[in-house]
PDB file of C-alpha atoms and ligand atoms in Angstrom:
ATOM      1  CA  MET A   1      10.074 -19.030 -11.517  1.00 98.00           C
ATOM      2  CA  GLU A   2      10.225 -20.743  -8.078  1.00 98.00           C
ATOM      3  CA  ILE A   3       7.399 -21.162  -4.753  1.00 98.00           C
ATOM      4  CA  ALA A   4       8.008 -21.241  -0.758  1.00 98.00           C
ATOM      5  CA  LYS A   5       5.252 -23.042   0.765  1.00 98.00           C
ATOM      6  CA  ASN A   6       6.988 -22.014   4.374  1.00 98.00           C
ATOM      7  CA  ASN A   7      10.252 -20.300   5.984  1.00 98.00           C
ATOM      8  CA  PHE A   8      12.289 -23.933   6.012  1.00 98.00           C
ATOM      9  CA  GLU A   9      12.244 -23.540   1.228  1.00 98.00           C
ATOM     10  CA  LEU A  10      12.075 -19.932   1.272  1.00 98.00           C
ATOM     11  CA  ASN A  11      15.959 -20.259   3.332  1.00 98.00           C
ATOM     12  CA  ASP A  12      16.588 -23.463   0.761  1.00 98.00           C
ATOM     13  CA  LEU A  13      15.471 -21.311  -2.100  1.00 98.00           C
ATOM     14  CA  LEU A  14      17.543 -17.706  -0.530  1.00 98.00           C
ATOM     15  CA  GLN A  15      20.362 -19.657  -0.460  1.00 97.00           C
ATOM     16  CA  ASN A  16      20.735 -21.106  -3.743  1.00 94.00           C
ATOM     17  CA  ILE A  17      20.088 -16.681  -5.124  1.00 94.00           C
ATOM     18  CA  ASN A  18      22.983 -14.712  -6.662  1.00 96.00           C
ATOM     19  CA  GLY A  19      23.546 -10.814  -6.366  1.00 98.00           C
ATOM     20  CA  ASN A  20      21.395  -9.004  -4.757  1.00 98.00           C
ATOM     21  CA  LEU A  21      17.502  -9.420  -4.063  1.00 98.00           C
ATOM     22  CA  GLY A  22      14.314  -6.503  -4.362  1.00 98.00           C
ATOM     23  CA  PHE A  23      11.335  -7.627  -2.639  1.00 99.00           C
ATOM     24  CA  VAL A  24       7.468  -6.196  -2.727  1.00 99.00           C
ATOM     25  CA  PRO A  25       5.458  -7.520  -0.049  1.00 99.00           C
ATOM     26  CA  THR A  26       2.468  -8.255  -1.045  1.00 98.00           C
ATOM     27  CA  MET A  27      -1.647  -9.576   0.391  1.00 98.00           C
ATOM     28  CA  GLY A  28      -2.383 -10.974  -3.717  1.00 98.00           C
ATOM     29  CA  SER A  29      -4.869 -10.799  -6.213  1.00 97.00           C
ATOM     30  CA  LEU A  30      -2.796  -8.519  -8.576  1.00 98.00           C
ATOM     31  CA  HIS A  31      -3.183  -6.150 -10.485  1.00 97.00           C
ATOM     32  CA  GLU A  32      -1.179  -3.409 -12.800  1.00 98.00           C
ATOM     33  CA  GLY A  33      -0.103  -1.664  -9.657  1.00 98.00           C
ATOM     34  CA  HIS A  34       1.205  -4.324  -8.361  1.00 98.00           C
ATOM     35  CA  ILE A  35       3.515  -5.206 -11.409  1.00 98.00           C
ATOM     36  CA  SER A  36       4.716  -2.367 -11.516  1.00 98.00           C
ATOM     37  CA  LEU A  37       6.137  -2.489  -8.990  1.00 98.00           C
ATOM     38  CA  ILE A  38       8.020  -5.814  -9.746  1.00 98.00           C
ATOM     39  CA  GLU A  39       9.037  -4.042 -12.525  1.00 98.00           C
ATOM     40  CA  SER A  40      10.553  -1.512 -10.891  1.00 98.00           C
ATOM     41  CA  SER A  41      12.288  -4.353  -8.382  1.00 98.00           C
ATOM     42  CA  LYS A  42      13.026  -6.247 -11.884  1.00 98.00           C
ATOM     43  CA  LYS A  43      14.974  -2.867 -12.993  1.00 98.00           C
ATOM     44  CA  LEU A  44      16.826  -2.123 -10.221  1.00 98.00           C
ATOM     45  CA  PHE A  45      17.505  -5.550  -8.710  1.00 98.00           C
ATOM     46  CA  ASP A  46      19.123  -8.784  -9.554  1.00 98.00           C
ATOM     47  CA  ASN A  47      15.856 -10.506  -8.514  1.00 98.00           C
ATOM     48  CA  THR A  48      12.632 -10.236  -7.047  1.00 98.00           C
ATOM     49  CA  VAL A  49      10.689 -11.912  -3.874  1.00 98.00           C
ATOM     50  CA  VAL A  50       7.198 -11.960  -4.226  1.00 99.00           C
ATOM     51  CA  SER A  51       5.569 -12.531  -1.198  1.00 99.00           C
ATOM     52  CA  ILE A  52       1.410 -12.650  -1.253  1.00 98.00           C
ATOM     53  CA  PHE A  53       0.382 -13.245   2.708  1.00 98.00           C
ATOM     54  CA  VAL A  54      -3.294 -12.002   3.245  1.00 98.00           C
ATOM     55  CA  ASN A  55      -2.382 -10.482   6.982  1.00 98.00           C
ATOM     56  CA  PRO A  56      -4.979 -11.150   9.530  1.00 98.00           C
ATOM     57  CA  THR A  57      -3.392  -8.601  11.687  1.00 97.00           C
ATOM     58  CA  GLN A  58      -4.323  -5.865   9.996  1.00 98.00           C
ATOM     59  CA  PHE A  59      -7.854  -6.129   9.367  1.00 98.00           C
ATOM     60  CA  GLY A  60      -9.964  -4.881  12.853  1.00 97.00           C
ATOM     61  CA  PRO A  61     -12.989  -7.121  13.746  1.00 96.00           C
ATOM     62  CA  GLY A  62     -15.767  -6.999  11.490  1.00 93.00           C
ATOM     63  CA  GLU A  63     -13.024  -5.984   8.314  1.00 95.00           C
ATOM     64  CA  ASP A  64     -12.699  -7.276   5.144  1.00 94.00           C
ATOM     65  CA  PHE A  65     -10.150 -10.238   5.914  1.00 97.00           C
ATOM     66  CA  GLU A  66     -13.237 -12.966   5.137  1.00 96.00           C
ATOM     67  CA  LYS A  67     -14.116 -11.851   2.190  1.00 95.00           C
ATOM     68  CA  TYR A  68     -10.914 -10.110   0.867  1.00 96.00           C
ATOM     69  CA  PRO A  69     -10.138 -11.185  -2.437  1.00 96.00           C
ATOM     70  CA  ARG A  70      -7.915 -14.495  -3.404  1.00 97.00           C
ATOM     71  CA  ASN A  71      -6.657 -15.152  -6.388  1.00 95.00           C
ATOM     72  CA  GLU A  72      -4.135 -17.545  -5.604  1.00 97.00           C
ATOM     73  CA  ASN A  73      -3.692 -19.294  -9.621  1.00 98.00           C
ATOM     74  CA  ASN A  74      -4.280 -16.320 -11.092  1.00 98.00           C
ATOM     75  CA  ASP A  75      -1.629 -15.221  -8.862  1.00 98.00           C
ATOM     76  CA  ILE A  76       1.091 -17.453 -10.109  1.00 98.00           C
ATOM     77  CA  ALA A  77       0.393 -17.714 -13.798  1.00 98.00           C
ATOM     78  CA  VAL A  78       0.569 -13.899 -13.658  1.00 98.00           C
ATOM     79  CA  LEU A  79       4.204 -13.397 -11.435  1.00 98.00           C
ATOM     80  CA  LYS A  80       4.973 -16.656 -13.690  1.00 98.00           C
ATOM     81  CA  ARG A  81       4.417 -14.469 -17.036  1.00 98.00           C
ATOM     82  CA  HIS A  82       6.139 -11.234 -14.874  1.00 98.00           C
ATOM     83  CA  LYS A  83       9.969 -13.146 -14.975  1.00 98.00           C
ATOM     84  CA  VAL A  84       9.466 -13.464 -10.988  1.00 98.00           C
ATOM     85  CA  ASP A  85      12.489 -15.577  -9.572  1.00 98.00           C
ATOM     86  CA  LEU A  86      10.614 -16.343  -6.036  1.00 98.00           C
ATOM     87  CA  LEU A  87       7.115 -16.040  -5.027  1.00 98.00           C
ATOM     88  CA  TYR A  88       6.937 -16.674  -0.857  1.00 98.00           C
ATOM     89  CA  LEU A  89       4.185 -18.061  -0.081  1.00 98.00           C
ATOM     90  CA  PRO A  90       3.986 -18.411   3.723  1.00 98.00           C
ATOM     91  CA  SER A  91       1.356 -19.933   5.895  1.00 98.00           C
ATOM     92  CA  ALA A  92       0.222 -17.612   9.147  1.00 98.00           C
ATOM     93  CA  SER A  93       2.215 -19.964  11.619  1.00 98.00           C
ATOM     94  CA  ASP A  94       4.873 -18.632   9.389  1.00 98.00           C
ATOM     95  CA  VAL A  95       4.394 -15.369  10.293  1.00 98.00           C
ATOM     96  CA  TYR A  96       3.405 -14.958  14.296  1.00 98.00           C
ATOM     97  CA  PRO A  97       4.670 -18.316  15.122  1.00 97.00           C
ATOM     98  CA  ASN A  98       3.841 -19.134  18.512  1.00 96.00           C
ATOM     99  CA  ASP A  99       6.914 -18.194  19.807  1.00 94.00           C
ATOM    100  CA  TYR A 100       7.914 -15.069  17.899  1.00 90.00           C
ATOM    101  CA  ALA A 101       8.473 -11.521  20.156  1.00 93.00           C
ATOM    102  CA  PRO A 102       5.939  -8.665  18.378  1.00 93.00           C
ATOM    103  CA  ILE A 103       8.460  -5.549  17.322  1.00 94.00           C
ATOM    104  CA  SER A 104       8.324  -2.664  19.027  1.00 92.00           C
ATOM    105  CA  PHE A 105       7.921  -0.063  16.658  1.00 95.00           C
ATOM    106  CA  THR A 106       5.157   2.590  17.399  1.00 89.00           C
ATOM    107  CA  SER A 107       4.951   6.425  16.427  1.00 95.00           C
ATOM    108  CA  PRO A 108       2.250   8.872  16.195  1.00 95.00           C
ATOM    109  CA  LEU A 109       1.047   8.425  13.117  1.00 96.00           C
ATOM    110  CA  THR A 110      -0.202   5.176  13.388  1.00 97.00           C
ATOM    111  CA  ASN A 111      -3.548   6.915  15.194  1.00 96.00           C
ATOM    112  CA  LYS A 112      -3.979   9.700  12.877  1.00 96.00           C
ATOM    113  CA  LEU A 113      -5.894   9.546   9.621  1.00 97.00           C
ATOM    114  CA  GLU A 114      -6.262   5.896   8.329  1.00 97.00           C
ATOM    115  CA  GLY A 115      -5.141   4.625  11.914  1.00 97.00           C
ATOM    116  CA  ALA A 116      -8.076   7.286  13.500  1.00 97.00           C
ATOM    117  CA  LEU A 117     -10.574   4.872  11.314  1.00 96.00           C
ATOM    118  CA  ARG A 118      -9.033   0.965  11.577  1.00 97.00           C
ATOM    119  CA  PRO A 119      -7.726   1.182  15.030  1.00 97.00           C
ATOM    120  CA  GLY A 120      -4.761  -1.144  15.095  1.00 97.00           C
ATOM    121  CA  HIS A 121      -4.540  -1.450  11.312  1.00 98.00           C
ATOM    122  CA  PHE A 122      -1.111   0.481  11.098  1.00 98.00           C
ATOM    123  CA  ASP A 123       0.857  -1.843  13.927  1.00 97.00           C
ATOM    124  CA  GLY A 124      -0.269  -5.069  11.817  1.00 98.00           C
ATOM    125  CA  VAL A 125       1.599  -3.838   8.846  1.00 98.00           C
ATOM    126  CA  ILE A 126       4.117  -2.658  10.252  1.00 98.00           C
ATOM    127  CA  GLN A 127       4.251  -6.210  12.550  1.00 98.00           C
ATOM    128  CA  VAL A 128       4.002  -8.283   8.938  1.00 98.00           C
ATOM    129  CA  VAL A 129       6.864  -6.073   7.041  1.00 98.00           C
ATOM    130  CA  TYR A 130       9.456  -6.648   9.545  1.00 98.00           C
ATOM    131  CA  ARG A 131       8.863  -9.809  10.381  1.00 98.00           C
ATOM    132  CA  LEU A 132       9.126 -10.467   5.983  1.00 98.00           C
ATOM    133  CA  LEU A 133      12.071  -8.034   6.009  1.00 98.00           C
ATOM    134  CA  SER A 134      13.617 -10.260   8.827  1.00 97.00           C
ATOM    135  CA  LEU A 135      12.890 -13.651   6.634  1.00 98.00           C
ATOM    136  CA  VAL A 136      13.122 -12.728   3.210  1.00 98.00           C
ATOM    137  CA  ASN A 137      16.139  -9.902   3.808  1.00 98.00           C
ATOM    138  CA  PRO A 138      16.318  -8.337   0.785  1.00 98.00           C
ATOM    139  CA  ASP A 139      18.140  -5.089  -0.481  1.00 98.00           C
ATOM    140  CA  GLY A 140      15.323  -2.707  -1.997  1.00 99.00           C
ATOM    141  CA  ILE A 141      11.869  -3.050  -0.314  1.00 99.00           C
ATOM    142  CA  PHE A 142       9.216  -1.750  -3.284  1.00 99.00           C
ATOM    143  CA  LEU A 143       5.847  -0.209  -1.449  1.00 98.00           C
ATOM    144  CA  GLY A 144       3.170   1.564  -3.496  1.00 98.00           C
ATOM    145  CA  LYS A 145       2.740   5.289  -3.540  1.00 98.00           C
ATOM    146  CA  LYS A 146      -1.409   5.394  -2.821  1.00 98.00           C
ATOM    147  CA  ASP A 147      -1.393   3.795   0.781  1.00 98.00           C
ATOM    148  CA  ALA A 148       0.718   7.018   1.199  1.00 98.00           C
ATOM    149  CA  GLN A 149       0.259   6.986   4.996  1.00 98.00           C
ATOM    150  CA  GLN A 150       1.491   3.252   5.384  1.00 98.00           C
ATOM    151  CA  LEU A 151       4.743   3.892   2.832  1.00 98.00           C
ATOM    152  CA  LYS A 152       5.612   6.667   5.286  1.00 98.00           C
ATOM    153  CA  ILE A 153       5.444   4.620   8.479  1.00 98.00           C
ATOM    154  CA  LEU A 154       7.260   1.442   6.940  1.00 98.00           C
ATOM    155  CA  SER A 155      10.052   4.373   6.679  1.00 98.00           C
ATOM    156  CA  LEU A 156       9.552   5.750   8.742  1.00 98.00           C
ATOM    157  CA  MET A 157      10.124   2.372  10.663  1.00 98.00           C
ATOM    158  CA  ILE A 158      13.439   1.134   8.619  1.00 98.00           C
ATOM    159  CA  ASP A 159      15.259   4.472   8.824  1.00 98.00           C
ATOM    160  CA  GLN A 160      14.486   4.602  13.045  1.00 97.00           C
ATOM    161  CA  LEU A 161      15.043   0.795  13.522  1.00 97.00           C
ATOM    162  CA  THR A 162      18.373   1.315  10.873  1.00 97.00           C
ATOM    163  CA  LEU A 163      16.721  -1.496   8.600  1.00 98.00           C
ATOM    164  CA  PRO A 164      19.536  -2.621   6.477  1.00 98.00           C
ATOM    165  CA  VAL A 165      16.714  -2.362   3.075  1.00 98.00           C
ATOM    166  CA  LYS A 166      16.087   0.572   0.678  1.00 98.00           C
ATOM    167  CA  VAL A 167      12.822   1.628   0.251  1.00 98.00           C
ATOM    168  CA  HIS A 168      11.366   2.181  -3.133  1.00 98.00           C
ATOM    169  CA  ALA A 169       8.385   3.946  -3.138  1.00 98.00           C
ATOM    170  CA  CYS A 170       6.690   3.531  -6.771  1.00 98.00           C
ATOM    171  CA  GLU A 171       3.596   5.817  -8.997  1.00 98.00           C
ATOM    172  CA  ILE A 172       0.115   5.529  -7.789  1.00 98.00           C
ATOM    173  CA  ILE A 173      -0.984   3.395 -10.773  1.00 98.00           C
ATOM    174  CA  ARG A 174      -4.851   4.047 -12.407  1.00 98.00           C
ATOM    175  CA  GLU A 175      -6.910   2.686 -14.996  1.00 96.00           C
ATOM    176  CA  ASN A 176      -8.317   4.818 -17.824  1.00 96.00           C
ATOM    177  CA  ASN A 177     -10.524   7.070 -16.132  1.00 95.00           C
ATOM    178  CA  GLY A 178      -8.576   7.788 -12.784  1.00 97.00           C
ATOM    179  CA  LEU A 179      -9.458   5.522 -10.261  1.00 97.00           C
ATOM    180  CA  ALA A 180      -6.569   4.568  -8.616  1.00 98.00           C
ATOM    181  CA  LEU A 181      -5.882   0.537  -8.454  1.00 98.00           C
ATOM    182  CA  SER A 182      -6.538  -1.283  -6.099  1.00 96.00           C
ATOM    183  CA  SER A 183      -7.260  -5.456  -5.162  1.00 94.00           C
ATOM    184  CA  ARG A 184     -10.561  -4.154  -3.187  1.00 94.00           C
ATOM    185  CA  ASN A 185     -11.589  -2.648  -6.600  1.00 95.00           C
ATOM    186  CA  ALA A 186     -12.434  -6.029  -6.908  1.00 94.00           C
ATOM    187  CA  TYR A 187     -16.144  -5.259  -4.396  1.00 94.00           C
ATOM    188  CA  LEU A 188     -17.516  -2.472  -7.422  1.00 94.00           C
ATOM    189  CA  SER A 189     -18.750  -3.332 -10.587  1.00 92.00           C
ATOM    190  CA  LYS A 190     -18.260  -2.146 -14.091  1.00 92.00           C
ATOM    191  CA  ASN A 191     -20.460   1.130 -13.326  1.00 90.00           C
ATOM    192  CA  ASP A 192     -18.882   1.721 -10.044  1.00 90.00           C
ATOM    193  CA  LYS A 193     -15.508   2.079 -11.241  1.00 92.00           C
ATOM    194  CA  VAL A 194     -17.014   4.176 -13.607  1.00 90.00           C
ATOM    195  CA  SER A 195     -18.770   6.415 -11.062  1.00 91.00           C
ATOM    196  CA  ALA A 196     -15.751   6.037  -8.427  1.00 93.00           C
ATOM    197  CA  SER A 197     -13.324   7.472 -11.069  1.00 94.00           C
ATOM    198  CA  THR A 198     -14.973  11.344  -9.650  1.00 95.00           C
ATOM    199  CA  ILE A 199     -12.062  10.619  -6.857  1.00 96.00           C
ATOM    200  CA  TYR A 200      -9.486  11.430  -8.929  1.00 97.00           C
ATOM    201  CA  LYS A 201     -11.392  14.331 -10.359  1.00 96.00           C
ATOM    202  CA  GLY A 202     -11.263  15.621  -6.776  1.00 97.00           C
ATOM    203  CA  LEU A 203      -8.226  15.360  -6.209  1.00 98.00           C
ATOM    204  CA  LEU A 204      -7.061  17.617  -9.913  1.00 98.00           C
ATOM    205  CA  SER A 205      -9.400  19.547  -9.338  1.00 98.00           C
ATOM    206  CA  ALA A 206      -7.366  20.239  -5.858  1.00 98.00           C
ATOM    207  CA  LYS A 207      -4.485  19.973  -7.529  1.00 98.00           C
ATOM    208  CA  ALA A 208      -5.477  22.710  -9.979  1.00 97.00           C
ATOM    209  CA  GLU A 209      -6.795  25.060  -7.610  1.00 97.00           C
ATOM    210  CA  PHE A 210      -3.390  25.140  -5.961  1.00 97.00           C
ATOM    211  CA  ARG A 211      -1.155  25.396  -9.154  1.00 96.00           C
ATOM    212  CA  SER A 212      -3.626  28.570  -9.505  1.00 96.00           C
ATOM    213  CA  GLY A 213      -1.831  30.128  -6.204  1.00 96.00           C
ATOM    214  CA  SER A 214      -4.022  28.989  -3.975  1.00 96.00           C
ATOM    215  CA  LEU A 215      -1.896  27.967  -0.497  1.00 97.00           C
ATOM    216  CA  ASP A 216      -4.941  27.846   1.819  1.00 98.00           C
ATOM    217  CA  THR A 217      -5.414  24.462   3.125  1.00 98.00           C
ATOM    218  CA  GLU A 218      -9.450  25.558   3.538  1.00 97.00           C
ATOM    219  CA  VAL A 219     -10.408  26.254  -0.277  1.00 98.00           C
ATOM    220  CA  VAL A 220      -7.804  23.388  -1.721  1.00 98.00           C
ATOM    221  CA  THR A 221      -9.585  21.246   0.689  1.00 98.00           C
ATOM    222  CA  ALA A 222     -13.415  22.955  -0.294  1.00 97.00           C
ATOM    223  CA  ALA A 223     -12.925  22.419  -4.353  1.00 98.00           C
ATOM    224  CA  PHE A 224     -12.015  18.920  -3.892  1.00 98.00           C
ATOM    225  CA  ILE A 225     -15.455  18.369  -2.074  1.00 97.00           C
ATOM    226  CA  ASP A 226     -16.990  20.830  -4.497  1.00 96.00           C
ATOM    227  CA  SER A 227     -15.872  18.790  -7.261  1.00 95.00           C
ATOM    228  CA  ILE A 228     -17.291  15.085  -6.442  1.00 93.00           C
ATOM    229  CA  ASP A 229     -20.272  13.910  -7.714  1.00 87.00           C
ATOM    230  CA  PRO A 230     -21.896  14.065  -3.895  1.00 88.00           C
ATOM    231  CA  SER A 231     -24.734  11.359  -5.121  1.00 88.00           C
ATOM    232  CA  ILE A 232     -22.245   8.803  -5.381  1.00 87.00           C
ATOM    233  CA  ILE A 233     -19.771   9.671  -2.966  1.00 89.00           C
ATOM    234  CA  LYS A 234     -22.330   9.574   0.297  1.00 84.00           C
ATOM    235  CA  ASN A 235     -19.232   9.759   3.023  1.00 92.00           C
ATOM    236  CA  ILE A 236     -16.342  11.244   2.923  1.00 95.00           C
ATOM    237  CA  ASP A 237     -13.668  10.134   5.823  1.00 96.00           C
ATOM    238  CA  TYR A 238     -11.467  12.350   5.310  1.00 97.00           C
ATOM    239  CA  VAL A 239      -9.591  14.821   3.170  1.00 97.00           C
ATOM    240  CA  SER A 240      -6.411  15.967   5.009  1.00 98.00           C
ATOM    241  CA  ILE A 241      -3.688  17.360   3.489  1.00 98.00           C
ATOM    242  CA  VAL A 242      -0.624  16.740   4.950  1.00 98.00           C
ATOM    243  CA  ASP A 243       3.100  18.306   4.736  1.00 96.00           C
ATOM    244  CA  GLN A 244       5.169  15.350   2.775  1.00 95.00           C
ATOM    245  CA  ALA A 245       8.236  15.110   5.059  1.00 93.00           C
ATOM    246  CA  THR A 246       6.359  14.915   8.221  1.00 93.00           C
ATOM    247  CA  PHE A 247       2.862  14.001   7.328  1.00 95.00           C
ATOM    248  CA  THR A 248       1.394  16.719   9.522  1.00 94.00           C
ATOM    249  CA  PRO A 249      -1.179  18.843   8.727  1.00 95.00           C
ATOM    250  CA  THR A 250      -1.117  22.333   6.792  1.00 96.00           C
ATOM    251  CA  ASN A 251      -3.509  24.729   8.966  1.00 87.00           C
ATOM    252  CA  GLY A 252      -3.929  27.721   7.393  1.00 94.00           C
ATOM    253  CA  SER A 253      -1.553  28.259   4.086  1.00 96.00           C
ATOM    254  CA  ILE A 254       0.317  25.182   2.633  1.00 97.00           C
ATOM    255  CA  ASN A 255       3.694  26.208   1.923  1.00 90.00           C
ATOM    256  CA  SER A 256       5.680  23.413   1.787  1.00 89.00           C
ATOM    257  CA  ASP A 257       5.256  19.491  -0.530  1.00 96.00           C
ATOM    258  CA  ALA A 258       2.533  18.888   0.482  1.00 98.00           C
ATOM    259  CA  LEU A 259      -0.239  15.882   0.100  1.00 98.00           C
ATOM    260  CA  MET A 260      -3.758  15.647  -0.399  1.00 98.00           C
ATOM    261  CA  LEU A 261      -5.346  11.877   0.862  1.00 98.00           C
ATOM    262  CA  VAL A 262      -9.068  11.654   1.111  1.00 98.00           C
ATOM    263  CA  ALA A 263     -10.959   8.297   1.963  1.00 97.00           C
ATOM    264  CA  VAL A 264     -14.386   8.063   0.953  1.00 95.00           C
ATOM    265  CA  ARG A 265     -16.997   5.421   1.146  1.00 90.00           C
ATOM    266  CA  PHE A 266     -17.894   3.941  -1.867  1.00 84.00           C
ATOM    267  CA  GLY A 267     -21.200   2.333  -0.742  1.00 81.00           C
ATOM    268  CA  SER A 268     -20.019   0.096   1.061  1.00 84.00           C
ATOM    269  CA  THR A 269     -16.492  -0.086  -0.206  1.00 90.00           C
ATOM    270  CA  ARG A 270     -14.044   2.669   1.219  1.00 92.00           C
ATOM    271  CA  LEU A 271     -11.970   3.479  -0.968  1.00 95.00           C
ATOM    272  CA  ILE A 272      -8.233   5.189  -0.178  1.00 97.00           C
ATOM    273  CA  ASP A 273      -6.798   8.353  -2.563  1.00 98.00           C
ATOM    274  CA  ASN A 274      -3.962  11.216  -2.013  1.00 98.00           C
ATOM    275  CA  ILE A 275      -2.560  13.618  -5.190  1.00 98.00           C
ATOM    276  CA  GLU A 276       1.106  15.599  -4.513  1.00 98.00           C
ATOM    277  CA  LEU A 277       0.710  19.254  -4.718  1.00 98.00           C
ATOM    278  CA  THR A 278       4.284  20.284  -4.874  1.00 94.00           C
ATOM    279  CA  ILE A 279       5.932  23.699  -4.777  1.00 78.00           C
TER     280      ILE A 279
HETATM  281  O1  LIG B 301      -0.012  -2.755   1.353  1.00 88.59           O
HETATM  282  C1  LIG B 301      -0.036  -4.312   0.961  1.00 88.59           C
HETATM  283  O2  LIG B 301      -0.412  -4.471   0.433  1.00 88.59           O
HETATM  284  C2  LIG B 301      -0.203  -4.857   2.291  1.00 88.59           C
HETATM  285  O3  LIG B 301      -0.065  -3.639   3.639  1.00 88.59           O
HETATM  286  C3  LIG B 301       1.518  -5.350   2.338  1.00 88.59           C
HETATM  287  C4  LIG B 301       3.004  -3.921   2.867  1.00 88.59           C
HETATM  288  C5  LIG B 301       1.706  -5.746   1.519  1.00 88.59           C
HETATM  289  C6  LIG B 301       1.305  -6.218   4.456  1.00 88.59           C
HETATM  290  O4  LIG B 301       0.963  -6.599   4.886  1.00 88.59           O
END
């Protein structure tokens, strides 16, 4: 595996690559969710490039930028084991040089749900992914469905700016108990991880309610709320059912393919998850 530690090295290495390119952007601290993105890329593309960059612009004041788990040596070993072709490990000045003009793209979706609770978060994600795409210039980008709103916003950006890259959305990878994998799970103890699986149980209850014929948004939402253990999850930031295609909240009856999106606080850690409610 080649490693590019700056843009000069990246350009050099990219020039020597033959064939098409799949790209997996990450913030490191890699887990099986990332590995599944990498393996999907390797199946479809001649070469797979992974980036690791903990992007400061997507963290708000008081969020966990400083303590975000960083595991570079272990990540490099994991990527070598999975035979990734190229790892891009930029510094902040490679991604955001002084003369860099931010891309102007926004969507009303950036201020909803996660965006309402984390102002500026999606603007930071848009900036970094646009910049990484312009540096790496891949044919495909691999993104996880766990960050469903991020996936939607980035797909809109790529579509509306007609960027020449295809989005590949990959399934959520879960622990055996259902907890969705996330680098932030590193903040949870072993017992916490068992308890946090109540989130997925709640999502499954909502899906079962929906599948049994309840199309009422309130009834399906209540199935989630009623089935999670309130002694474990004391704060629900949001539970929302949105139309899968437009991300507009379903009011009243769920009459198109939908997604239930949830964000809860588990101690001092925020966890997000979602489940598809398909007709
Ligand atoms: O999902 C993530 O890990 C990040 O938001 C991303 C897409 C790598 C941008 O920093």
